[in-house]
Amino acid sequence: MNGTNIYGQGMSFPPRLGADGRMAWSSGPDNIREAIMLILLTQPGERLMLPDFGGRLRSFLFEPNTVAIRRLLQDEIQKALRIWEPRISVQSVAVEADAGDAHAAVATIQYQLVATQTGGLINVRIQLAG
C-alpha cells in the first residue's frame, strides 16, 4: 500500500475539472484537507442521505463577532471534526477575529493524521454579522 492510499481518495473539493476534462480527484493529505473543508462548510440538513453531516458554521452568520461566539464556533468545529473525520486527531482550534474584517473570524485548526502522526494546519474564514 502506498502512502496516499491510507488517506483514501475522493472527488476534489471544491469540485473542479482535471487536465483531461473529467472530474478531478484528490488523494493523500490533500484529500484530508478537502474533507475538513467539506465538513465545516456543509450545513447539517444539506445532505439528503446524511442529514446530520457537517458543521453548523453558517448558523452563526448573523451572530455578533464576540469572544463568546468565537468560543461557540471553536466548540462546533471540534465537535464536527471529531464526529465526521476519523482520519485526524484535532490538536487545537483557535478562532480569532479577522484583523481585516470586523464581520469575520478566522479559525486555525491544527490536526494530526492518525495513520502517520503527520501534522497539518488549515485556516477557515467564517463570516459573521460584526
PDB file of C-alpha atoms in Angstrom, residues 39-110:
ATOM      1  CA  ILE A  39     -17.328  19.051   6.699  1.00  0.00           C
ATOM      2  CA  LEU A  40     -17.059  22.595   8.000  1.00  0.00           C
ATOM      3  CA  LEU A  41     -18.759  24.247   5.017  1.00  0.00           C
ATOM      4  CA  THR A  42     -21.688  21.813   4.862  1.00  0.00           C
ATOM      5  CA  GLN A  43     -24.700  22.797   6.925  1.00  0.00           C
ATOM      6  CA  PRO A  44     -26.476  19.850   8.607  1.00  0.00           C
ATOM      7  CA  GLY A  45     -29.563  19.031   6.559  1.00  0.00           C
ATOM      8  CA  GLU A  46     -27.937  19.722   3.178  1.00  0.00           C
ATOM      9  CA  ARG A  47     -27.146  16.078   2.504  1.00  0.00           C
ATOM     10  CA  LEU A  48     -30.268  14.044   1.895  1.00  0.00           C
ATOM     11  CA  MET A  49     -28.841  10.675   2.921  1.00  0.00           C
ATOM     12  CA  LEU A  50     -26.701  12.085   5.768  1.00  0.00           C
ATOM     13  CA  PRO A  51     -28.877  14.803   7.328  1.00  0.00           C
ATOM     14  CA  ASP A  52     -26.619  15.223  10.379  1.00  0.00           C
ATOM     15  CA  PHE A  53     -23.423  15.617   8.315  1.00  0.00           C
ATOM     16  CA  GLY A  54     -21.475  18.855   8.582  1.00  0.00           C
ATOM     17  CA  GLY A  55     -20.663  21.683  10.920  1.00  0.00           C
ATOM     18  CA  ARG A  56     -23.086  24.407  11.907  1.00  0.00           C
ATOM     19  CA  LEU A  57     -20.800  27.303  10.976  1.00  0.00           C
ATOM     20  CA  ARG A  58     -23.373  29.055   8.787  1.00  0.00           C
ATOM     21  CA  SER A  59     -25.748  29.072  11.766  1.00  0.00           C
ATOM     22  CA  PHE A  60     -23.515  31.805  13.166  1.00  0.00           C
ATOM     23  CA  LEU A  61     -23.832  34.052  10.087  1.00  0.00           C
ATOM     24  CA  PHE A  62     -25.906  36.747  11.808  1.00  0.00           C
ATOM     25  CA  GLU A  63     -24.242  36.479  15.218  1.00  0.00           C
ATOM     26  CA  PRO A  64     -22.000  39.247  16.548  1.00  0.00           C
ATOM     27  CA  ASN A  65     -18.237  38.814  16.325  1.00  0.00           C
ATOM     28  CA  THR A  66     -17.655  38.440  20.060  1.00  0.00           C
ATOM     29  CA  VAL A  67     -15.392  36.286  22.199  1.00  0.00           C
ATOM     30  CA  ALA A  68     -18.397  34.207  23.293  1.00  0.00           C
ATOM     31  CA  ILE A  69     -19.485  33.496  19.707  1.00  0.00           C
ATOM     32  CA  ARG A  70     -15.934  32.647  18.665  1.00  0.00           C
ATOM     33  CA  ARG A  71     -15.766  30.173  21.572  1.00  0.00           C
ATOM     34  CA  LEU A  72     -19.002  28.544  20.353  1.00  0.00           C
ATOM     35  CA  LEU A  73     -17.510  28.330  16.850  1.00  0.00           C
ATOM     36  CA  GLN A  74     -14.414  26.670  18.288  1.00  0.00           C
ATOM     37  CA  ASP A  75     -16.563  24.073  20.064  1.00  0.00           C
ATOM     38  CA  GLU A  76     -18.635  23.435  16.925  1.00  0.00           C
ATOM     39  CA  ILE A  77     -15.532  22.915  14.773  1.00  0.00           C
ATOM     40  CA  GLN A  78     -14.035  20.454  17.265  1.00  0.00           C
ATOM     41  CA  LYS A  79     -17.317  18.555  17.537  1.00  0.00           C
ATOM     42  CA  ALA A  80     -17.904  18.313  13.769  1.00  0.00           C
ATOM     43  CA  LEU A  81     -14.371  17.105  13.051  1.00  0.00           C
ATOM     44  CA  ARG A  82     -14.430  14.610  15.915  1.00  0.00           C
ATOM     45  CA  ILE A  83     -17.658  13.090  14.567  1.00  0.00           C
ATOM     46  CA  TRP A  84     -17.054  13.209  10.814  1.00  0.00           C
ATOM     47  CA  GLU A  85     -13.293  12.931  10.212  1.00  0.00           C
ATOM     48  CA  PRO A  86     -11.816   9.858  11.945  1.00  0.00           C
ATOM     49  CA  ARG A  87      -8.559  10.094   9.960  1.00  0.00           C
ATOM     50  CA  ILE A  88      -7.392  13.050  12.056  1.00  0.00           C
ATOM     51  CA  SER A  89      -6.889  13.955  15.676  1.00  0.00           C
ATOM     52  CA  VAL A  90      -7.614  17.638  16.287  1.00  0.00           C
ATOM     53  CA  GLN A  91      -4.743  19.121  18.283  1.00  0.00           C
ATOM     54  CA  SER A  92      -6.101  22.654  18.649  1.00  0.00           C
ATOM     55  CA  VAL A  93      -8.692  25.057  17.304  1.00  0.00           C
ATOM     56  CA  ALA A  94      -8.256  28.801  17.722  1.00  0.00           C
ATOM     57  CA  VAL A  95     -10.914  31.208  16.478  1.00  0.00           C
ATOM     58  CA  GLU A  96      -9.876  34.850  16.354  1.00  0.00           C
ATOM     59  CA  ALA A  97     -11.416  38.000  14.941  1.00  0.00           C
ATOM     60  CA  ASP A  98     -10.288  38.670  11.372  1.00  0.00           C
ATOM     61  CA  ALA A  99      -7.985  41.693  11.633  1.00  0.00           C
ATOM     62  CA  GLY A 100      -9.034  42.900   8.187  1.00  0.00           C
ATOM     63  CA  ASP A 101     -12.795  42.416   8.532  1.00  0.00           C
ATOM     64  CA  ALA A 102     -14.861  43.197  11.631  1.00  0.00           C
ATOM     65  CA  HIS A 103     -17.589  40.915  10.259  1.00  0.00           C
ATOM     66  CA  ALA A 104     -15.467  37.763  10.095  1.00  0.00           C
ATOM     67  CA  ALA A 105     -13.436  35.363  12.191  1.00  0.00           C
ATOM     68  CA  VAL A 106     -10.602  33.024  11.226  1.00  0.00           C
ATOM     69  CA  ALA A 107     -10.381  29.511  12.631  1.00  0.00           C
ATOM     70  CA  THR A 108      -6.905  27.962  12.743  1.00  0.00           C
ATOM     71  CA  ILE A 109      -7.120  24.197  13.076  1.00  0.00           C
ATOM     72  CA  GLN A 110      -4.061  22.111  13.914  1.00  0.00           C
TER      73      GLN A 110
END
